[in-house]
PDB file of C-alpha atoms in Angstrom:
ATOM      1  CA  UNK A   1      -4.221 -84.270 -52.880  1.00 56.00           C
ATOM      2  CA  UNK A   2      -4.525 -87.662 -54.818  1.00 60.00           C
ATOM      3  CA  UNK A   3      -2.600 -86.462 -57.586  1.00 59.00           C
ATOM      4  CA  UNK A   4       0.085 -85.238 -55.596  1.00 61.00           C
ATOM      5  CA  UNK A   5       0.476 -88.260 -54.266  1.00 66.00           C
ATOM      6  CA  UNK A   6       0.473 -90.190 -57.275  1.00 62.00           C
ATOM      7  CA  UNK A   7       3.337 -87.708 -58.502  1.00 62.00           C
ATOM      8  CA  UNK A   8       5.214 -88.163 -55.174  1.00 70.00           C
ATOM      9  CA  UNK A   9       5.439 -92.286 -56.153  1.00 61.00           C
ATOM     10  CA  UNK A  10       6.025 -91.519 -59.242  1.00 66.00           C
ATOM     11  CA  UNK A  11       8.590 -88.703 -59.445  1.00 73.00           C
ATOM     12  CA  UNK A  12      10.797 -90.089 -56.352  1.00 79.00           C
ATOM     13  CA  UNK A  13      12.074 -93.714 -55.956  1.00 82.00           C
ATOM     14  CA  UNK A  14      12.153 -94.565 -52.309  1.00 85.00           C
ATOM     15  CA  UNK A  15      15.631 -93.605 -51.512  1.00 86.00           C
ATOM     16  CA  UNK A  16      14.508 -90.006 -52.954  1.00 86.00           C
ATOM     17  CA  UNK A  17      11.946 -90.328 -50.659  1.00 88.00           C
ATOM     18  CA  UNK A  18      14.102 -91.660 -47.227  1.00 90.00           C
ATOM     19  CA  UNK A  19      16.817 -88.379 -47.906  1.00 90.00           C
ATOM     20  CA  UNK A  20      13.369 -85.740 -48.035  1.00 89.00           C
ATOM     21  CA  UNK A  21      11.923 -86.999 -45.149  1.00 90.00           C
ATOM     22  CA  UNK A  22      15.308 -87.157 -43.229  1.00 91.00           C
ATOM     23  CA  UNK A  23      15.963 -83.040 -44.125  1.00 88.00           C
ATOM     24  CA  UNK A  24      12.322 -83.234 -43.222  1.00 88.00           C
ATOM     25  CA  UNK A  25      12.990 -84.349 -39.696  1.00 89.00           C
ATOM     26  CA  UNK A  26      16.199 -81.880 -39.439  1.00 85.00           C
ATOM     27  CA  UNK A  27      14.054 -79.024 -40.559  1.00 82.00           C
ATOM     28  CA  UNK A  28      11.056 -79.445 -38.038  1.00 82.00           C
ATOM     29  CA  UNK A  29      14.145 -80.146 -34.928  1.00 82.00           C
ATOM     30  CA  UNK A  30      15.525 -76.882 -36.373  1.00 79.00           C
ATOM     31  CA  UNK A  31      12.172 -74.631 -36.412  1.00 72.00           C
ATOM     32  CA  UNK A  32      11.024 -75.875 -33.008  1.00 72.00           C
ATOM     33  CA  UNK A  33      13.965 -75.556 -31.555  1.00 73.00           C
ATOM     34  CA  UNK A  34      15.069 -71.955 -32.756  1.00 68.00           C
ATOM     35  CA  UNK A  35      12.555 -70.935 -34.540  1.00 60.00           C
ATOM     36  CA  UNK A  36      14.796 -70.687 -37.611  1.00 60.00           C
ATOM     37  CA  UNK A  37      14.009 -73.040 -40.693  1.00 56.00           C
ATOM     38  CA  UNK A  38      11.512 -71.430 -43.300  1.00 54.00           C
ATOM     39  CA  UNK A  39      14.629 -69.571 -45.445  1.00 60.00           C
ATOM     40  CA  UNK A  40      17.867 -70.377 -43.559  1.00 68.00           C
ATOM     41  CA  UNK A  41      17.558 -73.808 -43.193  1.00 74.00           C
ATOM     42  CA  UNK A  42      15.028 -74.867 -45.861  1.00 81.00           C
ATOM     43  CA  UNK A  43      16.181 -73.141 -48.545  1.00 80.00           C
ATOM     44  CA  UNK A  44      20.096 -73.704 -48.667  1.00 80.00           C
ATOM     45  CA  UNK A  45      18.469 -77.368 -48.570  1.00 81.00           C
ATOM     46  CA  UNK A  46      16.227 -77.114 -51.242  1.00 86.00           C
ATOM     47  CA  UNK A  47      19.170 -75.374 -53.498  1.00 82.00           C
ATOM     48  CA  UNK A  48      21.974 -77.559 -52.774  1.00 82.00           C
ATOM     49  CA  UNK A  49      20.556 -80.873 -52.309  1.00 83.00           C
ATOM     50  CA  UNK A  50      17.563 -80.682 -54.636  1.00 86.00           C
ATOM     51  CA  UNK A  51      19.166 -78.042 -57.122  1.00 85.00           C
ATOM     52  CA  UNK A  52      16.052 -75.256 -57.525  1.00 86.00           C
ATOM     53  CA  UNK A  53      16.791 -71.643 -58.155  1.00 84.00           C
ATOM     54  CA  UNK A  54      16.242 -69.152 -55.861  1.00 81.00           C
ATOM     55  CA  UNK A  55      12.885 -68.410 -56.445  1.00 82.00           C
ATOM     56  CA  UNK A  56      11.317 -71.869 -56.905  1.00 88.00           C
ATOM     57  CA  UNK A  57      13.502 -72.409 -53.596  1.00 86.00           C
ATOM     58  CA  UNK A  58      11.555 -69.601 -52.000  1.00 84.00           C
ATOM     59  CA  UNK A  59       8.450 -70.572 -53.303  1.00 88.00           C
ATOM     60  CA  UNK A  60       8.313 -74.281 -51.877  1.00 90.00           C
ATOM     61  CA  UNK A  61      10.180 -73.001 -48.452  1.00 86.00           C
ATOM     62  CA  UNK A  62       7.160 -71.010 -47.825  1.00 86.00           C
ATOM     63  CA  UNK A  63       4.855 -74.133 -48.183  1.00 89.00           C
ATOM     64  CA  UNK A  64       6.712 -76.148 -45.851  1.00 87.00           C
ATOM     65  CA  UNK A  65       7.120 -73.746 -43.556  1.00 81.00           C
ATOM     66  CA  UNK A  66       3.228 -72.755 -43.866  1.00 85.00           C
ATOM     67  CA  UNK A  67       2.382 -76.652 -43.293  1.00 86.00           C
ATOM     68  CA  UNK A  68       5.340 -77.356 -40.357  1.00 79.00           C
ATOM     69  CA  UNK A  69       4.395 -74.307 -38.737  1.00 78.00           C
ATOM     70  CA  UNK A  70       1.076 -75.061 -38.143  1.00 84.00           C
ATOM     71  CA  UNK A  71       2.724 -78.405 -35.941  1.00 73.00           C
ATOM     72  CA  UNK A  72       4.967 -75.993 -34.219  1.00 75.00           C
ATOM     73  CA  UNK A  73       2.478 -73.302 -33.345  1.00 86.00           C
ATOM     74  CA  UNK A  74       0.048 -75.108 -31.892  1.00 87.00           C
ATOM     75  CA  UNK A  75       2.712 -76.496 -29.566  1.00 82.00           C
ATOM     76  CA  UNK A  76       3.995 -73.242 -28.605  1.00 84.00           C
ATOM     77  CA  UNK A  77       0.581 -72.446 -27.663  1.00 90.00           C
ATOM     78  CA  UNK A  78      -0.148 -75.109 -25.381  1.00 89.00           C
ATOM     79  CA  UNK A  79       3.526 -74.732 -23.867  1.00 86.00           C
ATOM     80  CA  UNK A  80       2.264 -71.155 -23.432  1.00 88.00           C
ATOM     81  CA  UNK A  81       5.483 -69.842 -25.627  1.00 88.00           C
ATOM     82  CA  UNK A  82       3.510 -66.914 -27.535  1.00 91.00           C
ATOM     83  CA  UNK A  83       3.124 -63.206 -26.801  1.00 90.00           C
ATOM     84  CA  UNK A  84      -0.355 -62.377 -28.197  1.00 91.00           C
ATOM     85  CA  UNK A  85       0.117 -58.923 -27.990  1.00 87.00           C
ATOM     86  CA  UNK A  86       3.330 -58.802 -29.766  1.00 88.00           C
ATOM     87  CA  UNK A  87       2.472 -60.725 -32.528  1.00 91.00           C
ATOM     88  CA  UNK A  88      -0.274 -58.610 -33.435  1.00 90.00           C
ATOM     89  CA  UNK A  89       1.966 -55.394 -33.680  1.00 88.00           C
ATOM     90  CA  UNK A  90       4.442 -57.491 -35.945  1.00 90.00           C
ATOM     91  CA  UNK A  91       1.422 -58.553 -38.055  1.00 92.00           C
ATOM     92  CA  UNK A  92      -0.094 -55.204 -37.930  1.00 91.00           C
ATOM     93  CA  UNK A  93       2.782 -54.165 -40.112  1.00 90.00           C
ATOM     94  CA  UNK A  94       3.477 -56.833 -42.337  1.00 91.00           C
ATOM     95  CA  UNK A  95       0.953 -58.776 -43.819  1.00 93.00           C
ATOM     96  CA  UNK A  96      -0.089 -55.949 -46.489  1.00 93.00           C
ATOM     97  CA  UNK A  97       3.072 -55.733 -47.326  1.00 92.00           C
ATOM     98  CA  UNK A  98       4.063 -59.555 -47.860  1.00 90.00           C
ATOM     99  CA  UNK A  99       0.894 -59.620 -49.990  1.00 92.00           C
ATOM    100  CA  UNK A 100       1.971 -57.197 -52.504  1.00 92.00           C
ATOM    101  CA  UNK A 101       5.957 -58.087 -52.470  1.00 89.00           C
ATOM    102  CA  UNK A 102       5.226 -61.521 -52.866  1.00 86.00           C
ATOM    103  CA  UNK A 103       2.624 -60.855 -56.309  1.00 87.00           C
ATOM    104  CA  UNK A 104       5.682 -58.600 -57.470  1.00 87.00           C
ATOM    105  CA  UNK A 105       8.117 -61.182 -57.299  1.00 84.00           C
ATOM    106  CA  UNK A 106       5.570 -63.767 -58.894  1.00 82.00           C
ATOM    107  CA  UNK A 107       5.134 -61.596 -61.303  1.00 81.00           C
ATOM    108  CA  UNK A 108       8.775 -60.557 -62.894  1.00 80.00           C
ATOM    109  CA  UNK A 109       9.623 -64.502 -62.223  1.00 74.00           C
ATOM    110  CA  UNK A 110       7.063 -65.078 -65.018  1.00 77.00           C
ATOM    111  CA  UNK A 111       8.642 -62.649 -67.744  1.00 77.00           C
ATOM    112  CA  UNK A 112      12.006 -64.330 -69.076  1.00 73.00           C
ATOM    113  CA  UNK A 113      13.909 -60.674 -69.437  1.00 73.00           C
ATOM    114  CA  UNK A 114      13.629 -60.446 -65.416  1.00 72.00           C
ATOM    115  CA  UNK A 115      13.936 -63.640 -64.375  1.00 69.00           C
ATOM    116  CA  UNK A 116      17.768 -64.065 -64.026  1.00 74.00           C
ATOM    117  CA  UNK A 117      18.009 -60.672 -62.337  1.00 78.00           C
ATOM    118  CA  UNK A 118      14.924 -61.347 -59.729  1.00 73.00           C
ATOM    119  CA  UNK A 119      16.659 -64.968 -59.084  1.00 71.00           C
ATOM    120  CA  UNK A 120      20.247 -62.987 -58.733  1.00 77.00           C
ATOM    121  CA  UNK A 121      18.436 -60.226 -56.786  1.00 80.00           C
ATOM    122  CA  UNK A 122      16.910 -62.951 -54.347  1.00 73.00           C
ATOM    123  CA  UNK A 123      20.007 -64.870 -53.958  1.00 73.00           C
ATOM    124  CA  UNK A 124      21.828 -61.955 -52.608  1.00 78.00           C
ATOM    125  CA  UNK A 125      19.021 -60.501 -50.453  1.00 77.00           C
ATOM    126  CA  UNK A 126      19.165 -64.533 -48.339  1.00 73.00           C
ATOM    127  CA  UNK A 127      22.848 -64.589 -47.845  1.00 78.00           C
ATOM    128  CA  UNK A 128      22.435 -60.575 -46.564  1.00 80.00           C
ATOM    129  CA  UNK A 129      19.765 -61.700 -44.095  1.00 73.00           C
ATOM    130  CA  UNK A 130      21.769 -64.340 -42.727  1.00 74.00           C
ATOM    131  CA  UNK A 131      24.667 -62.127 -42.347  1.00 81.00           C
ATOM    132  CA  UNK A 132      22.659 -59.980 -40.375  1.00 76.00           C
ATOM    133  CA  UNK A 133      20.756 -62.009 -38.471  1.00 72.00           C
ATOM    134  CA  UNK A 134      23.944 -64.154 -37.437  1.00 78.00           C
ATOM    135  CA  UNK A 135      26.112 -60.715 -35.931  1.00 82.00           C
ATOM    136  CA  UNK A 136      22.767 -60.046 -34.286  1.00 74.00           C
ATOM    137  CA  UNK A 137      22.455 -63.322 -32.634  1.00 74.00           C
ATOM    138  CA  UNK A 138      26.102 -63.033 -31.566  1.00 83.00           C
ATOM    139  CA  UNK A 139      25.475 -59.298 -29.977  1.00 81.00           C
ATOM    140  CA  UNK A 140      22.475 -60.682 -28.318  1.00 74.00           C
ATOM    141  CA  UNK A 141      24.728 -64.034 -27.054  1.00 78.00           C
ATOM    142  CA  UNK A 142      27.163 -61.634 -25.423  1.00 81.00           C
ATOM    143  CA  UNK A 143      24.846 -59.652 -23.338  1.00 77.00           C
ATOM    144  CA  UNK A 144      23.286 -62.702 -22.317  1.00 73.00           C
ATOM    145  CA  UNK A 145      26.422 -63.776 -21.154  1.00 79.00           C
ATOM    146  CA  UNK A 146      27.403 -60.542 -19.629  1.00 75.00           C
ATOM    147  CA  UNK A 147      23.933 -60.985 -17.739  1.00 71.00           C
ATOM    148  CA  UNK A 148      22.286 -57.878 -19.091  1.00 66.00           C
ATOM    149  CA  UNK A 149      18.707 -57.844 -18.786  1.00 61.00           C
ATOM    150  CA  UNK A 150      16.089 -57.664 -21.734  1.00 55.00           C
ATOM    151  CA  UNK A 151      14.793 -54.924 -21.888  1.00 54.00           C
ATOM    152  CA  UNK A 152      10.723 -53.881 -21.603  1.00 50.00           C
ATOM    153  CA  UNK A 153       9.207 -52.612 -24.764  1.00 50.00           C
ATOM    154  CA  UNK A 154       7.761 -49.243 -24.935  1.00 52.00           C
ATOM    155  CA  UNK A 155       5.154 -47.423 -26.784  1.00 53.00           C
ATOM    156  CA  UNK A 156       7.508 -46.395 -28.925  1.00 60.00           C
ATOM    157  CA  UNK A 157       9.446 -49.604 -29.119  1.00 64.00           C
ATOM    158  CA  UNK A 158       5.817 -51.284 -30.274  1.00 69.00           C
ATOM    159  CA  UNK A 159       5.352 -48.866 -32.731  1.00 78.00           C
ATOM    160  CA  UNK A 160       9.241 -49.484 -34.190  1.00 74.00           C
ATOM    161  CA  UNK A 161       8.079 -53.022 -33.759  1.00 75.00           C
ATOM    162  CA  UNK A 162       4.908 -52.372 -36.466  1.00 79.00           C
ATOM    163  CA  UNK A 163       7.680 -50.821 -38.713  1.00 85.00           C
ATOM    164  CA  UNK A 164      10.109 -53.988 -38.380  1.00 81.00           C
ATOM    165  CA  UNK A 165       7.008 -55.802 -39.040  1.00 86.00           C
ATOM    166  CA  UNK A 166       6.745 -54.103 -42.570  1.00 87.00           C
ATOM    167  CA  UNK A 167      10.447 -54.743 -42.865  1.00 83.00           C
ATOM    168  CA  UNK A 168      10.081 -58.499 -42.034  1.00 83.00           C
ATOM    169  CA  UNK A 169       7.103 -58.939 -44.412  1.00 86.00           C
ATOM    170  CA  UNK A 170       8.944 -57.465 -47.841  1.00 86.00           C
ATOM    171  CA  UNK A 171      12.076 -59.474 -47.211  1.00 80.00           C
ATOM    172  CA  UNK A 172      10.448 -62.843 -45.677  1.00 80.00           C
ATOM    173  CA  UNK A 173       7.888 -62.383 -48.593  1.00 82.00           C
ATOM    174  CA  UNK A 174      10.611 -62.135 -51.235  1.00 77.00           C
ATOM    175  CA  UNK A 175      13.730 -64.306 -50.055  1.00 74.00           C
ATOM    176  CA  UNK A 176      11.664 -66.889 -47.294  1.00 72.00           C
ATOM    177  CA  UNK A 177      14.022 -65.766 -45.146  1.00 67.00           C
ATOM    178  CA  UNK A 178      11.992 -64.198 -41.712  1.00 62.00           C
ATOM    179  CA  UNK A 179      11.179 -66.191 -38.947  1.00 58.00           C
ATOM    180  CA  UNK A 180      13.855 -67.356 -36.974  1.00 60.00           C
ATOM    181  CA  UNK A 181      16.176 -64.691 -38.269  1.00 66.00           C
ATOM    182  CA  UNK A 182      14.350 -61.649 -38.800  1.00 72.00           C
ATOM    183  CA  UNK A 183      11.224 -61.905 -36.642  1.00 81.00           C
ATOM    184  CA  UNK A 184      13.156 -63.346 -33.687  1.00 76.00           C
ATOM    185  CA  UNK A 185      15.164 -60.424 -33.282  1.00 74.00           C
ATOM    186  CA  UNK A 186      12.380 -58.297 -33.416  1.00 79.00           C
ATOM    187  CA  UNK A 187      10.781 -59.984 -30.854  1.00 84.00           C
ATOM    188  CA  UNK A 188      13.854 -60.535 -28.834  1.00 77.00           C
ATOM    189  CA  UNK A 189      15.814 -56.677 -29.027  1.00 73.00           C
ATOM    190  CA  UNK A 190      13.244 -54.644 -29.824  1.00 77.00           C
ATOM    191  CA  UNK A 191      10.109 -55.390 -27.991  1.00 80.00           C
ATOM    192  CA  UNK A 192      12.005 -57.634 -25.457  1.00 80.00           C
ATOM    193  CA  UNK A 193      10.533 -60.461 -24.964  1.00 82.00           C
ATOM    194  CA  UNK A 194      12.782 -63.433 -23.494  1.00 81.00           C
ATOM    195  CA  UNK A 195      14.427 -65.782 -25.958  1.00 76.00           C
ATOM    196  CA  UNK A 196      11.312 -68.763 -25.379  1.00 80.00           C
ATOM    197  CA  UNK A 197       8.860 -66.322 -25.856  1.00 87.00           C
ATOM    198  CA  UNK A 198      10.735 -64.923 -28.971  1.00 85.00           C
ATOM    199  CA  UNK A 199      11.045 -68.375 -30.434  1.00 80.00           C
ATOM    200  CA  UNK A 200       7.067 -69.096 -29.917  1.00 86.00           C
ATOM    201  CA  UNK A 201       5.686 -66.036 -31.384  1.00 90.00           C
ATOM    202  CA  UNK A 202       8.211 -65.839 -34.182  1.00 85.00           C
ATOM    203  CA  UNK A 203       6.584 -69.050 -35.230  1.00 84.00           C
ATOM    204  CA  UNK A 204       3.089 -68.484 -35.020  1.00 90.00           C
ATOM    205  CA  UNK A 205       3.763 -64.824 -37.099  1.00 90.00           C
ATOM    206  CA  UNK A 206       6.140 -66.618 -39.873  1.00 84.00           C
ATOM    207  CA  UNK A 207       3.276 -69.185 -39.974  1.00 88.00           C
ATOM    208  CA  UNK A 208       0.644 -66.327 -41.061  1.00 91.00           C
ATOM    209  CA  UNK A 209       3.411 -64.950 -43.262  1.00 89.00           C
ATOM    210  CA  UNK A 210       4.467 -67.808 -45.171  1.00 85.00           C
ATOM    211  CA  UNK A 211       1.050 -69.259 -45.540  1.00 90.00           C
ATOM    212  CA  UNK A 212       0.419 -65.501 -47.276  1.00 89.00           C
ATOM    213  CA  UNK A 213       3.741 -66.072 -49.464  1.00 86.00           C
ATOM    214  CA  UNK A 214       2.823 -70.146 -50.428  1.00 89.00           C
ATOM    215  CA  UNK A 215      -0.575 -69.205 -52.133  1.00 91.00           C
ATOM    216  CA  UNK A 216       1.189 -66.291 -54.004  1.00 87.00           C
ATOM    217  CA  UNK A 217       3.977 -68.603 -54.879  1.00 88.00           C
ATOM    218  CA  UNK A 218       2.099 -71.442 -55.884  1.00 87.00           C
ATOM    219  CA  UNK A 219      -0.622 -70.268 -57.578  1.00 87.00           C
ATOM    220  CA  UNK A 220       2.009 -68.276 -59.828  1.00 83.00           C
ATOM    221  CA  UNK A 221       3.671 -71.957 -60.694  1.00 84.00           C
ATOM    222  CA  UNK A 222       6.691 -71.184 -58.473  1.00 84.00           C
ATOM    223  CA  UNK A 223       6.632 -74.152 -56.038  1.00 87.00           C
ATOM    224  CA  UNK A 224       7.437 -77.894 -55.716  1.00 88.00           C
ATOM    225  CA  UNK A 225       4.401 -79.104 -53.835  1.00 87.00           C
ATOM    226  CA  UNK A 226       5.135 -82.980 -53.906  1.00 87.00           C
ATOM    227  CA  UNK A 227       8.861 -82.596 -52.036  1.00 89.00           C
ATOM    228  CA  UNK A 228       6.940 -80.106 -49.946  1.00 90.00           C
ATOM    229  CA  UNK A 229       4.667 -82.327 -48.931  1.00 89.00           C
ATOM    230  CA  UNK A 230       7.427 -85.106 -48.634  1.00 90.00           C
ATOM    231  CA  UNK A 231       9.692 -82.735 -46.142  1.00 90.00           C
ATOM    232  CA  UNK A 232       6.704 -81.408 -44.332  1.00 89.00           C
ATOM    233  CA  UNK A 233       5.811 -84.778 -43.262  1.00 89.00           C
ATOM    234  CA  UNK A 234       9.204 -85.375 -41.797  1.00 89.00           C
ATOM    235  CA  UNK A 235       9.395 -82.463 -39.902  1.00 84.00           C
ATOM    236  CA  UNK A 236       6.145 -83.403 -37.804  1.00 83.00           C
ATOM    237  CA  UNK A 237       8.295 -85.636 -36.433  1.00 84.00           C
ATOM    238  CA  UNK A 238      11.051 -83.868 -35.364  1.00 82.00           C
ATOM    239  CA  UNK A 239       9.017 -80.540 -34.400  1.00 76.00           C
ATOM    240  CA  UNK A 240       7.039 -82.170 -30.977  1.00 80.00           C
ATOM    241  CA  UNK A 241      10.641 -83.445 -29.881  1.00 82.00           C
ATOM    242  CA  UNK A 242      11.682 -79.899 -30.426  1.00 80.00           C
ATOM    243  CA  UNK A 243       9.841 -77.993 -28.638  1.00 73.00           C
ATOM    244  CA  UNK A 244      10.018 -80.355 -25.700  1.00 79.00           C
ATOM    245  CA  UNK A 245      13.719 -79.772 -25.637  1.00 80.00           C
ATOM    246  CA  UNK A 246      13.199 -76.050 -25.580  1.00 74.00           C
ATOM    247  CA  UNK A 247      11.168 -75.495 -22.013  1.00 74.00           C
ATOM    248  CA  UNK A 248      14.594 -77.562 -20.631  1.00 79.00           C
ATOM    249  CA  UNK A 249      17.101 -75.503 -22.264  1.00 78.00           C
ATOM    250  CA  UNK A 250      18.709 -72.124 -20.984  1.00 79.00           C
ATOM    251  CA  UNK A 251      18.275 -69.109 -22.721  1.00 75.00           C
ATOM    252  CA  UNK A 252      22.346 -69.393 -23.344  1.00 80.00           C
ATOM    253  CA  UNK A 253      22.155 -73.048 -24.888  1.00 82.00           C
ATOM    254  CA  UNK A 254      18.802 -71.555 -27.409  1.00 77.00           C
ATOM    255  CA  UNK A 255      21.553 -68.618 -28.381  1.00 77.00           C
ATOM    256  CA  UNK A 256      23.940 -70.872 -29.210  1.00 83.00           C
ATOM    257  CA  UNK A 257      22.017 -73.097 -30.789  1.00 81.00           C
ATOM    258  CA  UNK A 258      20.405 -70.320 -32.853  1.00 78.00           C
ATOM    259  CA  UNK A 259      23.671 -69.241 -33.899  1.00 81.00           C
ATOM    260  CA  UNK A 260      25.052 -72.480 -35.302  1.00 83.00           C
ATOM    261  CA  UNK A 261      21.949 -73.450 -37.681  1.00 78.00           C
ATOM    262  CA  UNK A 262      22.012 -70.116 -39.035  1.00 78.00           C
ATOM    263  CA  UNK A 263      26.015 -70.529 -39.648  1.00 83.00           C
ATOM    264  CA  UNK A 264      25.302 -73.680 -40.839  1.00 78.00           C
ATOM    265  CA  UNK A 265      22.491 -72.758 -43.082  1.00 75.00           C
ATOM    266  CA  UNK A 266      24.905 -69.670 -44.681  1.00 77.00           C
ATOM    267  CA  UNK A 267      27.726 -72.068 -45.724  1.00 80.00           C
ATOM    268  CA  UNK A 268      25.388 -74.541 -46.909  1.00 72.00           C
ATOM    269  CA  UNK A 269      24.287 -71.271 -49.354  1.00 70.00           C
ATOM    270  CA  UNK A 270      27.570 -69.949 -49.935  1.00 75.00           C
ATOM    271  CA  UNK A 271      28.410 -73.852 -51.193  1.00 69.00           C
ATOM    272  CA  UNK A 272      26.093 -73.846 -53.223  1.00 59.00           C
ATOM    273  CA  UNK A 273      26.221 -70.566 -55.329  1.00 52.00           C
TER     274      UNK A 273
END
């Protein structure tokens, strides 16, 4: 921890360090807000403002979000935001398989022949995700406009729900993309949970999930741990002010809200390709 702090002084100057810890603060108002930040928001940041490839990018998302989401948990907790029981059937399903996409990834990203297709590969897998997550925030918008009630998961819905989980885990483990886009949704259309609840538990899962994808990452060489640490302690501050905001907010204002970081987040990747 010394040293990283030693290279933190050393690598920034302090107007390198005021701009991190201000996309620090946006980040952590983002992910307790909507639960979206690890790959949407994080990563078009880390790529356009920072310039790192996709899977360095990835690599060092998944540490901040691992570190922020420890903040934002906790206070999802307390403000009693988290559906124990779904978050174990998401889990169920996914952590074996983030483990093993996450060493595969590591692993091509060390062999030059199949780096530029893994970094190609993983740049078109994000902006795919946040296609899809956006049209599914937008279907979800309308029926809550129309007034159509969630609906109550089944046994068979749970089950789907351990398969999604497997879904969520390969692609969160391999683009950082997952929380707030992909495990939201889950949450929200398939096992229907209300849009608070789906924002709480989303977090506390991506938090096991990235944590899993920041020690594969890192230990592989494939993450920027002193920015990490720089944007991670920004985001404390905007994450309790967050999550405050969301026990006052309708479920319409969180869709809407949802909707415009992730269309935010996709031009900021778009620009930057």
């Amino acid at each position: 921890m010394d040293y990283l702090i030693q290279e933190i002084f050393v690598s920034f100057s302090f107007y390198e360090i005021c701009i991190r810890l201000i996309f620090g603060c946006l980040i952590g108002l983002c992910l307790g807000m909507t639960g979206v930040g690890g790959g949407v928001f994080i990563i078009p940041v880390l790529q356009v403002a920072f310039g790192m490839n996709p899977v360095l990018a990835v690599g060092t998302a998944s540490v901040i979000s691992a570190l922020v989401k420890v903040n934002a948990a906790v206070s999802h907790i307390m403000a009693r935001n988290v559906s124990w029981k779904e978050v174990a059937y998401i889990l169920v399903g996914a952590v074996p398989i983030s483990i093993i996409v996450a060493n595969f990834i590591v692993h091509l990203a060390r062999h030059p022949e199949y780096s530029g297709m893994i970094t190609e590969t993983v740049q078109r897998l994000i902006l795919t995700i946040m296609l899809f997550s956006l049209v599914t925030m937008l279907v979800k918008l309308k029926r809550e406009w129309a007034g159509i009630p969630h609906k109550t998961g089944n046994d068979s819905k749970k089950m789907v729900g351990i398969g999604s989980g497997a879904a969520c885990g390969a692609i969160m483990a391999s683009t950082g993309v997952g929380g707030g886009v992909l495990i939201l949704p889950t949450l929200n259309s398939i096992l229907g949970l209300d849009i608070k609840r789906s924002v709480g538990s989303s977090i506390v899962i991506a938090l096991v999930l990235s944590g899993i994808s920041a020690i594969q990452y890192s230990s592989g060489g494939q993450s920027d741990l002193a920015t990490a640490l720089i944007l991670t302690a920004g985001a404390f501050t905007g994450v309790p002010v967050a999550v405050r905001a969301v026990n006052k907010l309708s479920s319409v204002s969180m869709y809407i809200i949802t909707i415009a970081v992730i269309f935010i987040s996709l031009m900021l990747t778009l620009f930057g390709l």
